[in-house]
CSV table of C-alpha atoms in Angstrom, one decimal:
chain,number,residue,atom,x,y,z
A,18,MET,CA,37.7,46.9,191.0
A,19,THR,CA,41.1,49.2,192.0
A,20,LEU,CA,43.7,49.6,189.4
A,21,THR,CA,47.1,49.1,191.0
A,22,GLY,CA,50.6,48.4,188.9
A,23,ILE,CA,51.6,49.1,185.2
A,24,PHE,CA,49.3,49.2,182.6
A,25,VAL,CA,50.9,48.9,179.0
A,26,PRO,CA,48.9,50.8,176.3
A,27,LEU,CA,49.9,48.2,173.4
A,28,ILE,CA,51.2,49.8,169.7
A,29,THR,CA,49.3,48.8,166.8
A,30,PRO,CA,51.7,46.4,164.7
A,31,PHE,CA,51.2,46.6,160.8
A,32,ALA,CA,52.2,43.9,158.5
A,33,ALA,CA,54.2,44.2,155.3
A,34,ASP,CA,51.5,44.6,153.4
A,35,GLY,CA,49.9,47.5,156.1
A,36,ALA,CA,47.4,45.6,157.7
A,37,VAL,CA,46.9,45.2,161.5
A,38,ALA,CA,48.9,42.6,162.5
A,39,LEU,CA,46.4,40.7,165.1
A,40,ASP,CA,48.2,38.2,165.8
A,41,VAL,CA,51.3,39.6,166.8
A,42,LEU,CA,49.1,42.1,168.8
A,43,ALA,CA,47.9,38.9,170.8
A,44,ARG,CA,51.2,38.1,171.3
A,45,LEU,CA,52.7,41.7,172.4
A,46,GLY,CA,49.9,41.5,174.9
A,47,HIS,CA,50.6,38.2,176.4
A,48,GLU,CA,54.8,39.1,176.2
A,49,VAL,CA,53.6,41.8,178.8
A,50,LEU,CA,51.7,40.7,181.2
A,51,ASP,CA,54.3,37.6,181.4
A,52,ASP,CA,56.7,40.2,182.4
A,53,GLY,CA,54.7,41.8,185.0
A,54,ALA,CA,52.2,43.8,183.8
A,55,ALA,CA,49.2,44.3,185.9
A,56,GLY,CA,46.9,45.2,182.4
A,57,LEU,CA,46.7,46.4,178.9
A,58,VAL,CA,44.9,49.2,177.3
A,59,ALA,CA,43.4,49.3,173.7
A,60,LEU,CA,43.4,52.0,171.6
A,61,GLY,CA,45.4,54.4,173.4
A,62,THR,CA,47.1,57.1,171.5
A,63,THR,CA,50.2,54.7,171.7
A,64,GLY,CA,47.8,52.3,169.2
A,65,GLU,CA,47.1,55.5,166.7
A,66,PRO,CA,43.5,54.5,167.1
A,67,ALA,CA,42.8,57.9,164.5
A,68,SER,CA,44.6,56.0,161.5
A,69,LEU,CA,42.5,52.9,162.2
A,70,THR,CA,39.1,52.2,160.4
A,71,PRO,CA,36.3,51.6,162.7
A,72,ALA,CA,36.6,47.7,161.9
A,73,GLU,CA,40.0,47.9,162.6
A,74,GLN,CA,39.3,49.4,166.1
A,75,GLU,CA,36.7,46.4,167.0
A,76,ALA,CA,38.9,44.0,165.9
A,77,VAL,CA,41.9,45.5,167.9
A,78,VAL,CA,39.6,45.7,170.8
A,79,ASP,CA,38.2,42.1,170.3
A,80,VAL,CA,42.0,40.4,170.5
A,81,ILE,CA,42.7,42.1,172.9
A,82,ALA,CA,40.1,41.5,175.2
A,83,GLY,CA,40.4,37.9,174.7
A,84,VAL,CA,43.9,38.1,176.0
A,85,SER,CA,43.1,39.9,179.0
A,86,ARG,CA,40.3,37.2,179.4
A,87,GLU,CA,42.3,34.5,179.7
A,88,ARG,CA,44.9,36.2,181.6
A,89,GLY,CA,42.2,37.2,184.4
A,90,THR,CA,43.8,41.0,183.9
A,91,PRO,CA,41.9,44.4,183.8
A,92,LEU,CA,41.4,46.1,180.1
A,93,LEU,CA,40.8,49.8,179.7
A,94,VAL,CA,39.8,51.0,176.2
A,95,GLY,CA,40.2,54.1,174.5
A,96,ALA,CA,39.1,55.9,171.4
A,97,ARG,CA,35.6,54.7,171.7
A,98,MET,CA,33.0,54.4,174.2
A,99,ASP,CA,31.1,51.8,172.6
A,100,LEU,CA,33.8,49.5,172.7
A,101,ALA,CA,34.3,49.7,176.0
A,102,ALA,CA,30.8,48.1,176.7
A,103,ARG,CA,32.3,45.0,175.0
A,104,PRO,CA,32.8,41.5,177.2
A,105,GLY,CA,36.3,41.7,179.4
A,106,VAL,CA,36.7,45.5,179.3
A,107,THR,CA,37.1,46.9,182.9
A,108,ALA,CA,36.7,50.5,182.1
A,109,ALA,CA,36.7,53.4,179.2
A,110,LEU,CA,40.0,55.4,179.0
A,111,SER,CA,38.1,58.7,178.6
A,112,LEU,CA,39.8,61.9,177.6
A,113,VAL,CA,39.2,65.4,179.2
A,114,PRO,CA,37.2,67.1,176.2
A,115,PRO,CA,39.9,68.8,174.0
A,116,PHE,CA,40.2,71.6,172.4
A,117,VAL,CA,37.1,73.5,173.4
A,118,ARG,CA,38.1,74.4,176.8
A,119,PRO,CA,35.2,73.7,178.5
A,120,GLY,CA,35.7,74.7,181.7
A,121,GLU,CA,36.0,72.7,185.1
A,122,ALA,CA,32.6,72.7,185.7
A,123,GLY,CA,31.9,71.7,182.1
A,124,VAL,CA,34.0,69.1,182.4
A,125,ILE,CA,32.5,68.1,185.5
A,126,ALA,CA,29.3,67.8,183.8
A,127,HIS,CA,30.6,66.2,181.3
A,128,PHE,CA,31.8,62.9,183.0
A,129,GLU,CA,28.7,63.0,185.2
A,130,THR,CA,26.9,61.9,182.2
A,131,LEU,CA,29.2,59.4,180.6
A,132,ALA,CA,30.0,57.8,184.1
A,133,GLY,CA,26.5,56.3,183.6
A,134,THR,CA,27.3,54.0,181.0
A,135,VAL,CA,30.4,52.1,181.7
A,136,PRO,CA,33.5,52.6,184.4
A,137,LEU,CA,35.8,55.4,183.7
A,138,VAL,CA,39.3,56.3,183.2
A,139,ILE,CA,39.4,59.8,183.0
A,140,TYR,CA,42.7,60.4,181.0
A,141,HIS,CA,43.6,64.5,182.1
A,142,VAL,CA,46.7,65.5,179.9
A,143,PRO,CA,46.3,69.0,179.5
A,144,TYR,CA,49.3,69.8,177.2
A,145,ARG,CA,47.1,68.2,174.7
A,146,THR,CA,43.5,69.1,175.7
A,147,GLY,CA,44.3,72.4,176.4
A,148,GLN,CA,42.1,72.1,179.8
A,149,ASP,CA,43.8,71.9,183.6
A,150,LEU,CA,42.0,70.7,186.3
A,151,THR,CA,42.7,71.6,189.8
A,152,PRO,CA,43.3,68.8,192.8
A,153,ALA,CA,39.8,70.1,194.3
A,154,THR,CA,38.0,69.9,190.8
A,155,ILE,CA,39.6,66.0,190.5
A,156,ARG,CA,38.6,65.0,193.4
A,157,ARG,CA,35.3,65.9,192.7
A,158,LEU,CA,35.4,63.8,189.1
A,159,ALA,CA,36.9,60.6,191.7
A,160,ALA,CA,33.9,61.1,193.8
A,161,ILE,CA,31.9,60.5,190.8
A,162,PRO,CA,29.6,57.1,191.0
A,163,GLY,CA,31.2,54.9,188.1
A,164,VAL,CA,34.9,56.8,188.1
A,165,ILE,CA,37.8,54.4,189.1
A,166,GLY,CA,40.9,56.2,188.3
A,167,MET,CA,42.9,58.6,186.0
A,168,LYS,CA,45.3,58.7,183.9
A,169,TYR,CA,47.1,61.7,185.4
A,170,ALA,CA,49.9,63.2,182.7
A,171,THR,CA,50.4,66.5,183.7
A,172,GLY,CA,53.8,66.8,182.3
A,173,SER,CA,55.5,68.0,185.7
A,174,VAL,CA,55.1,66.6,189.5
A,175,ASP,CA,54.6,69.3,191.3
A,176,ALA,CA,52.6,70.9,194.5
A,177,GLY,CA,49.6,70.1,193.3
A,178,THR,CA,49.9,66.5,192.5
A,179,VAL,CA,51.4,66.2,196.5
A,180,ASP,CA,48.2,68.0,197.5
A,181,LEU,CA,45.9,65.4,195.1
A,182,LEU,CA,48.2,62.3,196.2
A,183,GLY,CA,47.3,63.5,200.0
A,184,ASP,CA,43.8,63.1,200.0
A,185,LEU,CA,41.9,60.7,197.4
A,186,PRO,CA,38.9,58.6,197.3
A,187,ASP,CA,39.1,54.8,198.5
A,188,GLY,CA,38.8,53.1,195.2
A,189,PHE,CA,39.7,55.8,193.0
A,190,ALA,CA,43.6,55.1,191.4
A,191,LEU,CA,45.0,58.3,189.9
A,192,LEU,CA,47.7,56.3,187.4
A,193,GLY,CA,50.9,58.0,186.1
A,194,GLY,CA,50.7,58.4,182.2
A,195,ASP,CA,53.8,60.4,182.1
A,196,ASP,CA,56.8,58.0,181.3
A,197,PRO,CA,59.9,60.2,182.4
A,198,VAL,CA,58.5,61.5,185.9
A,199,ILE,CA,56.8,57.7,186.7
A,200,SER,CA,59.0,57.1,189.7
A,201,PRO,CA,58.9,60.3,191.9
A,202,LEU,CA,54.5,60.3,191.1
A,203,LEU,CA,54.6,56.5,193.0
A,204,ALA,CA,57.1,57.9,195.1
A,205,LEU,CA,54.2,59.6,196.3
A,206,GLY,CA,51.9,57.0,196.6
A,207,ALA,CA,50.6,56.7,193.0
A,208,PRO,CA,49.1,53.1,192.5
A,209,GLY,CA,50.5,52.3,189.3
A,210,GLY,CA,50.9,54.2,185.8
A,211,ILE,CA,49.8,53.5,181.9
A,212,LEU,CA,53.2,53.6,180.1
A,213,ALA,CA,53.7,53.0,176.6
A,214,SER,CA,57.6,52.6,178.0
A,215,ALA,CA,56.9,49.5,179.4
A,216,HIS,CA,56.7,47.8,176.2
A,217,LEU,CA,60.3,47.2,177.0
A,218,GLU,CA,61.7,46.4,180.4
A,219,THR,CA,58.6,45.8,181.3
A,220,ARG,CA,59.7,43.7,184.6
A,221,SER,CA,61.9,46.9,185.5
A,222,PHE,CA,58.6,49.0,185.4
A,223,ALA,CA,56.9,46.4,187.4
A,224,GLU,CA,59.5,46.3,189.8
A,225,LEU,CA,59.7,50.0,190.3
A,226,ALA,CA,56.5,50.2,191.3
A,227,SER,CA,56.4,47.1,193.8
A,228,ALA,CA,59.8,48.7,195.2
A,229,TRP,CA,58.0,52.1,196.0
A,230,ARG,CA,55.0,49.9,197.5
A,231,ALA,CA,57.6,48.1,199.7
A,232,GLY,CA,59.3,51.1,200.8
A,233,ASP,CA,62.7,50.0,199.1
A,234,ALA,CA,63.6,53.7,198.3
A,235,GLU,CA,67.4,53.1,197.3
A,236,ARG,CA,66.4,50.1,194.8
A,237,ALA,CA,63.5,52.6,193.6
A,238,ARG,CA,65.9,55.4,193.0
A,239,ALA,CA,67.8,53.4,191.1
A,240,LEU,CA,65.6,51.9,188.7
A,241,GLY,CA,63.8,55.0,188.2
A,242,ASN,CA,66.7,57.3,187.4
A,243,ARG,CA,67.4,54.4,184.9
A,244,LEU,CA,63.9,54.0,183.5
A,245,ALA,CA,63.4,57.6,183.0
A,246,GLY,CA,66.4,57.8,180.3
A,247,LEU,CA,65.1,54.9,178.5
A,248,SER,CA,61.5,56.8,178.7
A,249,ARG,CA,63.3,60.0,177.0
A,250,ALA,CA,64.6,58.4,174.5
A,251,LEU,CA,61.8,56.3,173.3
A,252,PHE,CA,59.7,59.8,173.4
A,253,ALA,CA,62.2,61.8,171.6
A,254,GLU,CA,59.8,61.6,168.5
A,255,PRO,CA,56.4,61.6,168.1
A,256,ASN,CA,54.8,58.4,170.2
A,257,PRO,CA,54.7,55.5,169.2
A,258,THR,CA,57.6,55.6,166.5
A,259,VAL,CA,60.5,55.1,168.4
A,260,ILE,CA,58.9,52.0,170.4
A,261,LYS,CA,57.6,50.8,167.3
A,262,ALA,CA,61.4,50.9,165.3
A,263,VAL,CA,62.8,49.6,169.0
A,264,LEU,CA,60.4,46.5,168.5
A,265,HIS,CA,60.7,45.7,165.1
A,266,ASP,CA,64.8,46.0,165.3
A,267,HIS,CA,64.4,43.3,168.3
A,268,GLY,CA,62.3,41.1,166.3
A,269,ARG,CA,59.1,41.6,167.9
A,270,ILE,CA,56.9,43.4,165.4
A,271,PRO,CA,57.0,42.5,161.7
A,272,THR,CA,57.1,46.2,160.7
A,273,ALA,CA,58.1,49.7,162.1
A,274,ALA,CA,55.4,51.6,160.1
A,275,VAL,CA,53.2,53.9,161.3
A,276,ARG,CA,50.2,55.4,159.7
A,277,LEU,CA,50.3,59.2,158.7
A,278,PRO,CA,50.3,61.8,159.8
A,279,LEU,CA,53.0,60.1,162.0
A,280,LEU,CA,56.8,59.0,160.2
A,281,GLN,CA,59.0,56.5,160.8
A,282,ALA,CA,61.6,57.2,163.2
A,283,ALA,CA,65.3,58.3,162.2
A,284,ALA,CA,67.0,54.9,162.4
A,285,GLY,CA,69.8,57.0,164.7
A,286,ARG,CA,67.3,56.8,167.8
A,287,LEU,CA,67.8,53.3,168.4
A,288,SER,CA,71.2,53.8,169.4
A,289,GLY,CA,72.0,52.9,172.7
A,290,LEU,CA,68.3,51.3,173.5
A,291,THR,CA,67.8,48.7,175.9
A,292,PRO,CA,68.5,45.1,174.1
A,293,GLY,CA,65.1,43.5,173.4
A,294,ARG,CA,63.3,40.6,175.1
A,295,ALA,CA,63.1,37.8,172.9
A,296,PRO,CA,59.4,36.5,172.1
A,297,THR,CA,57.8,33.8,174.0
A,298,PRO,CA,56.1,31.2,171.5
A,299,ARG,CA,52.4,30.6,172.2
């Protein structure tokens, strides 16, 4: 399977009593798919997986996998490799080993070992992991059987990015993972992105990807500039605190609660953000 389009890494909504609101999670999944998302991500960073119990993690994956099966759309699962083997899951979203900085040869060896278990989308986010990867190393990772893509979140679009996108193996999807710079990455040929910001204005993000694929640069530039501003506002405090506050303000989730070590976003962060989408009854 070649991954294309906009994937939404779903938040984990909490009810007033602090429990995971699984019915709301399912509704959110359907809403973003209704609005043009190509697929979903469960237990990505946006979903606060480290603050969930193992049972909660399993319940979240089961609910989102059910939505994905019903809709016939791909699903990536982060945090736990064992959950990526469940029915309805397309691939594991697997982080480059963080903190230890094993070197590029160590990263390659790590993913050569993992790739024999389930299909993998590698998550490359050097400003969190402390491990940089050259374009040559990413191409070596892309050539590993079972590696089908990468969430590419280096914080910028530079000469290395241009070099990389100019020569990638068939069947390997380099998906943008830095929301404010998704438009230039799509312009260079990335097939899509994994974007927390796409909880809001999902249709516009999907249209942005379609516009660049169609070569409609004028439309894409206008959309990209506006959506970059939205993304910067949504990431003004630690993710997903602002996104949750806006979703709650729009009536799409029951609370804006996050779990420690996160704290709820300041109320002033909601000013001027995009109007909400009315929840779709299901």
